[in-house]
Short mmCIF file of C-alpha atoms and ligand atoms in Angstrom, two decimals:
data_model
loop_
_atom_site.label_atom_id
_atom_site.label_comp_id
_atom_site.label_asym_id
_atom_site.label_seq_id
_atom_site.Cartn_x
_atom_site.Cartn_y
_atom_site.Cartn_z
CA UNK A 1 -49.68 53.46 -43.66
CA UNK A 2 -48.69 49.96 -45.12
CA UNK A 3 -51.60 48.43 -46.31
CA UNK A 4 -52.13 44.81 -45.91
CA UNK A 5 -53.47 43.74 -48.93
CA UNK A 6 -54.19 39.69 -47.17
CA UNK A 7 -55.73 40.43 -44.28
CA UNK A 8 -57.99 43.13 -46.42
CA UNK A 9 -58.87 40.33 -48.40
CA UNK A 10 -60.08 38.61 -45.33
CA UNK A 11 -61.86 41.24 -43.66
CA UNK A 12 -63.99 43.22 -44.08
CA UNK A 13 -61.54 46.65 -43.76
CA UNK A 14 -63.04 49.78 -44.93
CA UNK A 15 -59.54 51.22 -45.33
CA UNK A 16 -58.00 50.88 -49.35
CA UNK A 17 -55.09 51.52 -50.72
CA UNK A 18 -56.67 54.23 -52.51
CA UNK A 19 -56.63 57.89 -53.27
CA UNK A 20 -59.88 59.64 -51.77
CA UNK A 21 -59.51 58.20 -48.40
CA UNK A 22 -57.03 60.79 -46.44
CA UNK A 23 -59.49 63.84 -47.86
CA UNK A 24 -61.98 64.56 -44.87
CA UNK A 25 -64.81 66.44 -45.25
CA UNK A 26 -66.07 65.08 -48.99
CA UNK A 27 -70.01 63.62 -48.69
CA UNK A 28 -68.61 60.31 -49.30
CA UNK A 29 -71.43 58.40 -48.25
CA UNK A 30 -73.73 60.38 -50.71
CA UNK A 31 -74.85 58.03 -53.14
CA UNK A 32 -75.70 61.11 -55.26
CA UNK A 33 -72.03 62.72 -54.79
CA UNK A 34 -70.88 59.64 -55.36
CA UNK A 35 -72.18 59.72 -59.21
CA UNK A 36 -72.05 62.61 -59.31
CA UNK A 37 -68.12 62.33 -59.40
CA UNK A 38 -68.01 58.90 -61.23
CA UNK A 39 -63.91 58.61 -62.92
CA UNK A 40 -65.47 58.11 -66.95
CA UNK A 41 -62.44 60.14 -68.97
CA UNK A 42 -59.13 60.02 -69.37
CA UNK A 43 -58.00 63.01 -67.97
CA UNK A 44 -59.82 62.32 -65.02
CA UNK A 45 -58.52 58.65 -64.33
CA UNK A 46 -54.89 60.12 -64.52
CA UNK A 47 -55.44 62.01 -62.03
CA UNK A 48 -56.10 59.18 -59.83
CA UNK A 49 -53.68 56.60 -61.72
CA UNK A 50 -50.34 55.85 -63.73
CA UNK A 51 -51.77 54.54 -66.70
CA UNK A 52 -50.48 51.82 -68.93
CA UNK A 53 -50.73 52.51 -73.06
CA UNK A 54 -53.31 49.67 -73.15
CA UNK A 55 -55.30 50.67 -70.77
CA UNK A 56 -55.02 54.48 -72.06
CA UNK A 57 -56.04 53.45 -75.85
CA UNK A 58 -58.78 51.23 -74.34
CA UNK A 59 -60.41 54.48 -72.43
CA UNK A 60 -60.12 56.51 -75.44
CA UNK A 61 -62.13 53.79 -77.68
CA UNK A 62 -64.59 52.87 -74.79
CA UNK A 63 -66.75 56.30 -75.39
CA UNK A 64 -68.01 54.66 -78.58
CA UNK A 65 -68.66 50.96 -77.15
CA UNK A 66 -69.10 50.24 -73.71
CA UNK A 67 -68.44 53.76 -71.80
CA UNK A 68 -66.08 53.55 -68.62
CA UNK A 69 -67.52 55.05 -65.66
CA UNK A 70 -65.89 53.99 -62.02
CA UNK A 71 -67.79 55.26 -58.59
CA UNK A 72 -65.29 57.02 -56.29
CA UNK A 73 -65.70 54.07 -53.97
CA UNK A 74 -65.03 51.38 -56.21
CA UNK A 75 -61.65 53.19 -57.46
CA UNK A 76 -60.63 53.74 -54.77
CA UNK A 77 -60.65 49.20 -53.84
CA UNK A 78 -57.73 49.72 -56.85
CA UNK A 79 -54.22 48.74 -55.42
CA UNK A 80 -52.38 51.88 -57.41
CA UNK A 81 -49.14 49.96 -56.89
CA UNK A 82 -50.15 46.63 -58.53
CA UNK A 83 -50.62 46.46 -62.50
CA UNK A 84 -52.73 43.58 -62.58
CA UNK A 85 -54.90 44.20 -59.48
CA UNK A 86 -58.01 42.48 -59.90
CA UNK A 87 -60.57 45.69 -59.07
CA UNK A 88 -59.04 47.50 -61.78
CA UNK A 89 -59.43 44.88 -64.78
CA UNK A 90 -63.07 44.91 -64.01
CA UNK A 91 -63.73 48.46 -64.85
CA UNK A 92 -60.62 50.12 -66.84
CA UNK A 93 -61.06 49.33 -70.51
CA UNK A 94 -57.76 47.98 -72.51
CA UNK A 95 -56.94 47.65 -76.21
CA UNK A 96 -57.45 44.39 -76.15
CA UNK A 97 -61.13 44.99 -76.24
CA UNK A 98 -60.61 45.53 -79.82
CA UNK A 99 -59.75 41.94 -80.53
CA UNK A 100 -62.78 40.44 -81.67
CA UNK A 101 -62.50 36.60 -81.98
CA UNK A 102 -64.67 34.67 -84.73
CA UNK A 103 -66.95 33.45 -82.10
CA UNK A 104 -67.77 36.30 -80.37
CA UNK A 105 -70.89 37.75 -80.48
CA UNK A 106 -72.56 41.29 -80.09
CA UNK A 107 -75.98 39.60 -78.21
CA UNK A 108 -73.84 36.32 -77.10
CA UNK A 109 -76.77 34.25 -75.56
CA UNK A 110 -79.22 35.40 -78.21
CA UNK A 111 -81.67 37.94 -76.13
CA UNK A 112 -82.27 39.88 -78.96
CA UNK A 113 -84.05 37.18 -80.27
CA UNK A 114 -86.00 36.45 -77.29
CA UNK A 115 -87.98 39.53 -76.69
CA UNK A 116 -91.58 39.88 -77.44
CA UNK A 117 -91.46 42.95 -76.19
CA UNK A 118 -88.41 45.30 -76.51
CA UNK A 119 -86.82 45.21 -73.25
CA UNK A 120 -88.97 42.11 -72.14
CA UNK A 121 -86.57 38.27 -72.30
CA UNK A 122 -88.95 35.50 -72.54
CA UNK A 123 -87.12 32.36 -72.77
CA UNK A 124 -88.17 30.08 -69.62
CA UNK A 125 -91.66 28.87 -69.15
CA UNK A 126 -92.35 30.81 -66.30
CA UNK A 127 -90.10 33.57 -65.99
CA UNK A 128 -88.97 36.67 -67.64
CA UNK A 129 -85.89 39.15 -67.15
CA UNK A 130 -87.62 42.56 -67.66
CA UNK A 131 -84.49 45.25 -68.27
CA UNK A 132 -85.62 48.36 -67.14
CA UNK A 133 -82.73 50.34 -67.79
CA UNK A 134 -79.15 50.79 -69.66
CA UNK A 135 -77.80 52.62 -66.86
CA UNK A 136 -75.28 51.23 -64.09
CA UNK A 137 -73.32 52.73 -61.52
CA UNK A 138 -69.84 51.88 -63.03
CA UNK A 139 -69.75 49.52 -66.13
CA UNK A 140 -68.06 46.12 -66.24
CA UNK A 141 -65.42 45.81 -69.38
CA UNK A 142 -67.31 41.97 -69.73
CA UNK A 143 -71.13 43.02 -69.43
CA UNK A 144 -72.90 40.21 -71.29
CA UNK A 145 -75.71 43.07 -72.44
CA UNK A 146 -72.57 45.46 -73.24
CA UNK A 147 -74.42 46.19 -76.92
CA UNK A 148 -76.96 47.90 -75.19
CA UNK A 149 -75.54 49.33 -71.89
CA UNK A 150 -74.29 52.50 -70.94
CA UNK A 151 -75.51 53.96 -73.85
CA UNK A 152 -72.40 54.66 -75.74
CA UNK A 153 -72.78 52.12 -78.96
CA UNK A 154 -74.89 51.94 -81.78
CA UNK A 155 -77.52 49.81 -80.34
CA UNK A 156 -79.72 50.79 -77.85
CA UNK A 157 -82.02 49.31 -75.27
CA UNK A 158 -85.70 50.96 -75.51
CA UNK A 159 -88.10 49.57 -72.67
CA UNK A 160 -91.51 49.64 -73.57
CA UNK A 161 -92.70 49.39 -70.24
CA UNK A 162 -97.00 49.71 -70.79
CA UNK A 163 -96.33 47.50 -73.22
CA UNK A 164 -93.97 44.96 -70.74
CA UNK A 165 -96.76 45.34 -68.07
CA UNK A 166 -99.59 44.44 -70.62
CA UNK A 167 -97.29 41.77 -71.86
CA UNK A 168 -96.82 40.15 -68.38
CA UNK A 169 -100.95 41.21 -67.52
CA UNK A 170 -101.74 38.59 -70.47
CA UNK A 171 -99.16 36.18 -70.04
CA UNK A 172 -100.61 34.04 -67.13
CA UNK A 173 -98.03 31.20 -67.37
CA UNK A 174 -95.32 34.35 -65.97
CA UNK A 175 -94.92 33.77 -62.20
CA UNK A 176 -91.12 35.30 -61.64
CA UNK A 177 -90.00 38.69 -62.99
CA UNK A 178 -86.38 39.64 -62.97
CA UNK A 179 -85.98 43.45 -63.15
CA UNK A 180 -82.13 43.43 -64.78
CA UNK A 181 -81.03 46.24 -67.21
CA UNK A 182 -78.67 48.09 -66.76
CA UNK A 183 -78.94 48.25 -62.72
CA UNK A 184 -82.60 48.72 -61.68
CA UNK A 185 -81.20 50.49 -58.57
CA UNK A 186 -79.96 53.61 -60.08
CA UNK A 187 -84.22 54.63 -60.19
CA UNK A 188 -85.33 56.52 -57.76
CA UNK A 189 -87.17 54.93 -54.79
CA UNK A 190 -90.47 56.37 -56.14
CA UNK A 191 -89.62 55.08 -59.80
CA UNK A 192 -88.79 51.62 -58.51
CA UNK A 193 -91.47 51.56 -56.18
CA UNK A 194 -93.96 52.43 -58.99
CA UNK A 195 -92.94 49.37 -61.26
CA UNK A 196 -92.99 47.29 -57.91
CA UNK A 197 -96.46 48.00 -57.08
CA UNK A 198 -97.62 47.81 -60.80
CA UNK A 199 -95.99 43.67 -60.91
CA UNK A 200 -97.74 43.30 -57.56
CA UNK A 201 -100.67 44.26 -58.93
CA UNK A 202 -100.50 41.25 -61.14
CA UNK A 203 -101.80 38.29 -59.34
CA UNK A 204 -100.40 35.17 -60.82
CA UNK A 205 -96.76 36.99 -60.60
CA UNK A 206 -95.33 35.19 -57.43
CA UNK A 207 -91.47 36.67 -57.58
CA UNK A 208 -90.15 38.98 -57.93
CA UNK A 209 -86.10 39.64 -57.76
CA UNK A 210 -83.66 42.32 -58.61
CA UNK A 211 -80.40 41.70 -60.01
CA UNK A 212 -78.10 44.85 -59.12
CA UNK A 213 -74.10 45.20 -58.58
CA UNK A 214 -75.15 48.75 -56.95
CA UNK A 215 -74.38 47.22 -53.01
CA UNK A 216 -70.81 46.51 -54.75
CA UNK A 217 -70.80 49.89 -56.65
CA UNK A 218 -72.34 52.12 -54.61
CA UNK A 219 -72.99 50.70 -51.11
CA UNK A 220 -74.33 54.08 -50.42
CA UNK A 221 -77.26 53.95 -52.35
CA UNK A 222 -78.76 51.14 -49.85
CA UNK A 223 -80.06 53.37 -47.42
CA UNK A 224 -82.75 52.84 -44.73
CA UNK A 225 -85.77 54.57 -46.83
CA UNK A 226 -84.99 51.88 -50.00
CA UNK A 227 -84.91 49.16 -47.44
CA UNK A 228 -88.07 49.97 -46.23
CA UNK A 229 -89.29 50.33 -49.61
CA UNK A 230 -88.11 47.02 -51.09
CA UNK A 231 -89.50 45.41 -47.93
CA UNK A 232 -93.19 46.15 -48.55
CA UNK A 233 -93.27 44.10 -51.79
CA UNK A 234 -91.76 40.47 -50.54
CA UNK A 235 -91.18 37.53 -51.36
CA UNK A 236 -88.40 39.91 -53.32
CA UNK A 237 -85.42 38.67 -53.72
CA UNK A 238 -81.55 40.02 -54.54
CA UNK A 239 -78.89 38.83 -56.79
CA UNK A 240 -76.18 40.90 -56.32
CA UNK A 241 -72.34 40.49 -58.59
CA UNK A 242 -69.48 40.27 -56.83
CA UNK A 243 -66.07 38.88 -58.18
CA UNK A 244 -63.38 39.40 -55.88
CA UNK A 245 -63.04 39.30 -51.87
CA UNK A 246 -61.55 42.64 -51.67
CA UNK A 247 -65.03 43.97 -52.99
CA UNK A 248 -66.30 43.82 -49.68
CA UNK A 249 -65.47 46.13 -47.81
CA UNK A 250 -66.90 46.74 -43.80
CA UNK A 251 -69.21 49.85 -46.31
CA UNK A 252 -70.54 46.50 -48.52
CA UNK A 253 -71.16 44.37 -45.91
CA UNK A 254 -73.24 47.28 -43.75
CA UNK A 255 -75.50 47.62 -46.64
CA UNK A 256 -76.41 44.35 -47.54
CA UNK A 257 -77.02 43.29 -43.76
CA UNK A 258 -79.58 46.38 -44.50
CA UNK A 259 -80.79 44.17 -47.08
CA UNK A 260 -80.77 41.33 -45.34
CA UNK A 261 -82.65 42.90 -42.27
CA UNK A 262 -85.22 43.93 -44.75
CA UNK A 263 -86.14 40.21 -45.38
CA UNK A 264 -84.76 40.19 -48.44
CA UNK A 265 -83.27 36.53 -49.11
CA UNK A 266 -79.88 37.55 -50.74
CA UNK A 267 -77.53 35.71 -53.95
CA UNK A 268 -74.17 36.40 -55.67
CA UNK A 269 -73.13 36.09 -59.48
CA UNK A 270 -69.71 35.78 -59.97
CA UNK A 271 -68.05 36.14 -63.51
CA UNK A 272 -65.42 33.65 -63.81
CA UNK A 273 -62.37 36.49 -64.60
CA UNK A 274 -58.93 35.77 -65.83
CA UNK A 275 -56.94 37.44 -63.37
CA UNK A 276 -59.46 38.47 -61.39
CA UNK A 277 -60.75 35.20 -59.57
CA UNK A 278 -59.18 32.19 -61.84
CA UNK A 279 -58.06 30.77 -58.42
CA UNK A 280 -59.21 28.58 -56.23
CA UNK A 281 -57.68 30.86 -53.06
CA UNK A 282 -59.26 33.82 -54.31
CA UNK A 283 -62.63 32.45 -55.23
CA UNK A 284 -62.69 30.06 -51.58
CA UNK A 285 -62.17 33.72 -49.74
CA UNK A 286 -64.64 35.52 -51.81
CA UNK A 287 -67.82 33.14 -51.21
CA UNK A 288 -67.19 31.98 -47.42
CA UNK A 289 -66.95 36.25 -46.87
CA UNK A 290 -70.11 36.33 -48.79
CA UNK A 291 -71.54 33.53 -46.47
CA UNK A 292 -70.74 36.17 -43.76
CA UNK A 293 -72.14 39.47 -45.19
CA UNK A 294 -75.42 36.55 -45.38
CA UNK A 295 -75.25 36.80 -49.38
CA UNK A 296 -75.48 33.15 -50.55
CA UNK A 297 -73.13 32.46 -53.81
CA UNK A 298 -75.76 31.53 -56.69
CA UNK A 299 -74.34 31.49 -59.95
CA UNK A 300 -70.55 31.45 -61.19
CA UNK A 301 -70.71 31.89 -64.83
CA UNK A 302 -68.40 31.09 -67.11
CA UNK A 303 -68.04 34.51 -69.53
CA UNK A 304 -70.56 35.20 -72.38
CA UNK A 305 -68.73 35.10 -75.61
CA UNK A 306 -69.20 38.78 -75.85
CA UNK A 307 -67.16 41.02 -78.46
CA UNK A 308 -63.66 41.89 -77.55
CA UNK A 309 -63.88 39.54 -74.06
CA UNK A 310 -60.67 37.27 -74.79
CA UNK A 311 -58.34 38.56 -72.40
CA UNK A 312 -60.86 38.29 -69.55
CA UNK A 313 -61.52 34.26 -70.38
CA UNK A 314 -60.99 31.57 -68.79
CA UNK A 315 -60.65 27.62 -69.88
CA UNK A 316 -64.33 25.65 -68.62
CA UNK A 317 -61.34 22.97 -67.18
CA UNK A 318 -60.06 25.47 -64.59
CA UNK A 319 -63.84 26.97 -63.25
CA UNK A 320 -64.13 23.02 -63.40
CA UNK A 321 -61.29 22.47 -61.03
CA UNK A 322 -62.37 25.50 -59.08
CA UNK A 323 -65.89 24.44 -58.23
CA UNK A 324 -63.84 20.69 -57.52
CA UNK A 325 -61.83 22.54 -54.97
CA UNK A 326 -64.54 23.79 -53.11
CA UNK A 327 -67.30 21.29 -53.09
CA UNK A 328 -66.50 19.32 -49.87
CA UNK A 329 -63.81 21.55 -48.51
CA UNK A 330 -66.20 24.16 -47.70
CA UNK A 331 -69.53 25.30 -46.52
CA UNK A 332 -72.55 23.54 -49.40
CA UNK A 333 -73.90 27.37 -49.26
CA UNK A 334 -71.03 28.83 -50.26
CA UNK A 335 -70.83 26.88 -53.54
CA UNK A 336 -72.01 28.46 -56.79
CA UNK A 337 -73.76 26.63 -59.73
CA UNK A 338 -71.36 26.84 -62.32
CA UNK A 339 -73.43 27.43 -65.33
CA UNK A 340 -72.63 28.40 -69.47
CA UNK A 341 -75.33 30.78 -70.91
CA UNK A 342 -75.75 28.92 -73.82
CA UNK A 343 -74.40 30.99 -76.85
CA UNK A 344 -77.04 31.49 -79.35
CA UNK A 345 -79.73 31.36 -76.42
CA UNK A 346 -80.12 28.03 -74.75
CA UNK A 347 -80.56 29.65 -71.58
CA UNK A 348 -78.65 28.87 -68.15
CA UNK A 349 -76.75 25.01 -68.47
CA UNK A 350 -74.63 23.83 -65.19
CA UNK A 351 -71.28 22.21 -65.61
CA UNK A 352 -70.39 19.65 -63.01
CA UNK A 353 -66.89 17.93 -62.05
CA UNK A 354 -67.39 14.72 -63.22
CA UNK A 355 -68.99 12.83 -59.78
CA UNK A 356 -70.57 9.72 -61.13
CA UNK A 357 -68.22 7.28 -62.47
CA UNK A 358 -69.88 4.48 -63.72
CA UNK A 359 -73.76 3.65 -63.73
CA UNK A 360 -74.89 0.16 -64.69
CA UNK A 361 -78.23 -2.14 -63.37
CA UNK A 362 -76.45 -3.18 -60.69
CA UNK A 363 -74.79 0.30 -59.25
CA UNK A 364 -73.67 3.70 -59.47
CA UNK A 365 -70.34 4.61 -58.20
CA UNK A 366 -69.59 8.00 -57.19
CA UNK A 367 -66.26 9.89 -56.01
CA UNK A 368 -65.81 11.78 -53.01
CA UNK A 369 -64.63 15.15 -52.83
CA UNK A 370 -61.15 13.48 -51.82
CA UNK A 371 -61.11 11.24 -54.81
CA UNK A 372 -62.38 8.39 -53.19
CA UNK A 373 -64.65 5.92 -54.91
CA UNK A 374 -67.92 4.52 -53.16
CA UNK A 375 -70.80 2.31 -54.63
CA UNK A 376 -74.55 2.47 -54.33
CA UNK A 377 -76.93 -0.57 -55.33
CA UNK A 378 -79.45 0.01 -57.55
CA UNK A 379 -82.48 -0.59 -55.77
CA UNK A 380 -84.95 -3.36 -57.61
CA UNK A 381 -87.06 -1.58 -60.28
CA UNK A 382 -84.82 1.00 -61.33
CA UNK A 383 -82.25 -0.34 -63.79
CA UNK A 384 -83.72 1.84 -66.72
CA UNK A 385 -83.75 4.99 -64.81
CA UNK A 386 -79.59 3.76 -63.58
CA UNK A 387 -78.45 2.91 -67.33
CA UNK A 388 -76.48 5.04 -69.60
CA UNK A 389 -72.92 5.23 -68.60
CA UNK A 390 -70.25 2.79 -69.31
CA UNK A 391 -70.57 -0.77 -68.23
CA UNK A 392 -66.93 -1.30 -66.92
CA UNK A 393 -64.28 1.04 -64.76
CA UNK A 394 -61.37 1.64 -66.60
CA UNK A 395 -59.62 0.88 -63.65
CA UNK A 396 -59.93 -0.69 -60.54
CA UNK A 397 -60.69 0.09 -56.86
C1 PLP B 1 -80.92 34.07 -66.06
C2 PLP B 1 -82.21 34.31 -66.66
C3 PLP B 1 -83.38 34.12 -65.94
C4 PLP B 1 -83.37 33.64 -64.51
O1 PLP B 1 -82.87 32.32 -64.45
P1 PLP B 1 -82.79 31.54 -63.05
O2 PLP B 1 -82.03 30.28 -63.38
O3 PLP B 1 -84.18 31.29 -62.61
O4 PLP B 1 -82.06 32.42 -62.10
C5 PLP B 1 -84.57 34.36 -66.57
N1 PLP B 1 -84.63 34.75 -67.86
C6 PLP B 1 -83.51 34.92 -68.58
C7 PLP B 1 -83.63 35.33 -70.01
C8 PLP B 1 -82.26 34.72 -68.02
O5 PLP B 1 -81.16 34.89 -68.74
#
């Protein structure tokens, strides 16, 4: 069957070009089968895949830095017949992950350094990102904790959770808790719904939200009894990580309008991905289809200066002119806050296209998203608050 790798895009197909599809009677839509038979050696991804010699000398030096491990349904998104296809630079380590550049960093936005409690990130006022695990479904070759995840480097995360709950218990100015790791749903229901009802039991905690890539992993794992779990402990929020449009498939959108139905107010963080979603086509596709599976794009972030990461970057000016060509030619929901994680760990900063073009006592002017210019007085009693930029346009209008 030709596959039609456009309209795919578009849609929300659960046919892929891929290898496990034809062979009836596997328990596909066991979450547990499905890690169960996770692709994480070589031998096993040839079976599946030509190979090039990057990609086969990255595998072989992944098991002692970032381990490769690919769900059956996420390999099988992979377009076997295209080199660069953007599913498969996500997951398949390369060589190139040996390249370490002189600012790249092993803890790029400085977490480490942030934890009173190991496992615990304290860095905003009133919020912490608790990681409550090393473990994900399938690992991403740019994970901005990849020092700590999968397990397979020297470093390793150690949650001291009675020590995290105390933590939080004491610390009255914490009102939103992030469970991150690692994926927080790879626990069990029960082990989830334990550290749910212990936060709950902690009055001045408000929020709580999970960030997860398993409903882009492992669809499967969102089943009816976690739904009805997750739903007993709102307001709970979900930030899920998609990159590309072809990650949802008709399987990915299912579950997260399980999600959804739950109550559960649902977000997207997107990596900004050479070769993956550097364009504006791809990237326009990939949040109006996740306006339709009712995820609401929350974050693009331009990659963490993490070791080994400089094939997968992309210039700030280009996620500039991405967010540029989107703002105004499409849906205000479906446009991300483009943000740096500081390196060093100055936390979440948003880059903007330049909008405001001159500000003086007398005006701001401001460009449309079709490059038109158009003036607002200062109203009387505000000049302070108006001055800062430049007193004169460099051109006219
Ligand atoms: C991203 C992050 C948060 C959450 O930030 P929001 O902007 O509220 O989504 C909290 N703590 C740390 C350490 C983070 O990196």
């Amino acid at each position: 069957m030709h596959f039609d790798r456009a309209a795919a895009e578009r849609g929300f197909s659960s046919y892929a070009p891929g290898y496990w599809s034809d062979q009836i009677g596997l328990p596909w839509d066991s979450w547990q089968w499905q890690l169960q038979n996770r692709v994480n050696s070589l031998d096993a991804l040839e079976r599946h895949l030509r190979l090039s010699r990057e990609e086969r000398s990255g595998i072989l030096l992944s098991g002692n830095k970032l381990a490769m491990a690919i769900t059956p349904h996420f390999l099988n998104l992979i377009d076997r017949d295209d080199p660069d296809c953007p599913i498969r630079r996500q997951v398949i380590p390369r060589i190139e992950e040996t390249v370490v550049e002189d600012f790249e960093m092993a803890d790029p936005c400085g977490e480490d350094g942030d934890m009173p409690v190991p496992g615990l990130v304290h860095r905003y006022p009133d919020r912490v990102n608790f990681l409550v695990t090393d473990r994900c479904a399938s690992y991403c070759r740019y994970c901005t904790r990849s020092r700590v995840v999968s397990g397979a480097g020297s470093q390793h995360l150690e949650t001291e959770f009675e020590a995290a709950f105390q933590y939080l218990e004491t610390h009255k100015e914490v009102r939103d808790v992030l469970l991150s790791g690692g994926d927080p749903l790879l626990f069990s229901d029960a082990k989830l719904e334990r550290i749910l009802r212990r936060l709950r039991s902690i009055e001045h905690i408000e929020f709580v939200r999970i960030g997860t890539r398993v409903p882009i992993f492992l669809p499967q794992r969102i089943t009816p009894e976690l739904c009805a779990m997750l739903r007993r402990f709102h307001p709970l929020f979900v930030s899920i990580h998609s990159n590309h449009p072809r990650e949802l498939t008709l399987e990915v959108k299912e579950a997260l309008e399980r999600l959804a139905d739950a109550g559960i107010p649902l977000g997207n963080q997107s990596v900004l991905l050479r070769g993956v979603n550097d364009d504006l086509d791809v990237m326009k596709v990939l949040v109006q289809k996740l306006l339709r599976c009712r995820v609401r794009p929350y974050y693009l972030y331009q990659m963490d200066l993490i070791l080994g990461s400089s094939h997968l970057r992309v210039p700030v000016s280009r996620g500039l002119e991405i967010i540029q060509g989107l703002r105004g030619h499409t849906t205000g929901y479906a446009i991300p806050t483009y943000v740096i994680d500081a390196p060093g760990g100055g936390g979440k900063i948003p880059i903007h296209p330049e909008t405001v073009i001159q500000r003086n006592e007398e005006r701001i002017v401001v460009r449309n998203y079709e490059g038109k210019l158009f003036e607002y007085p200062a109203a009387a009693g505000e000049p302070s608050a108006l001055a800062g930029l430049g007193e004169s346009l460099p051109f006219d209008f």
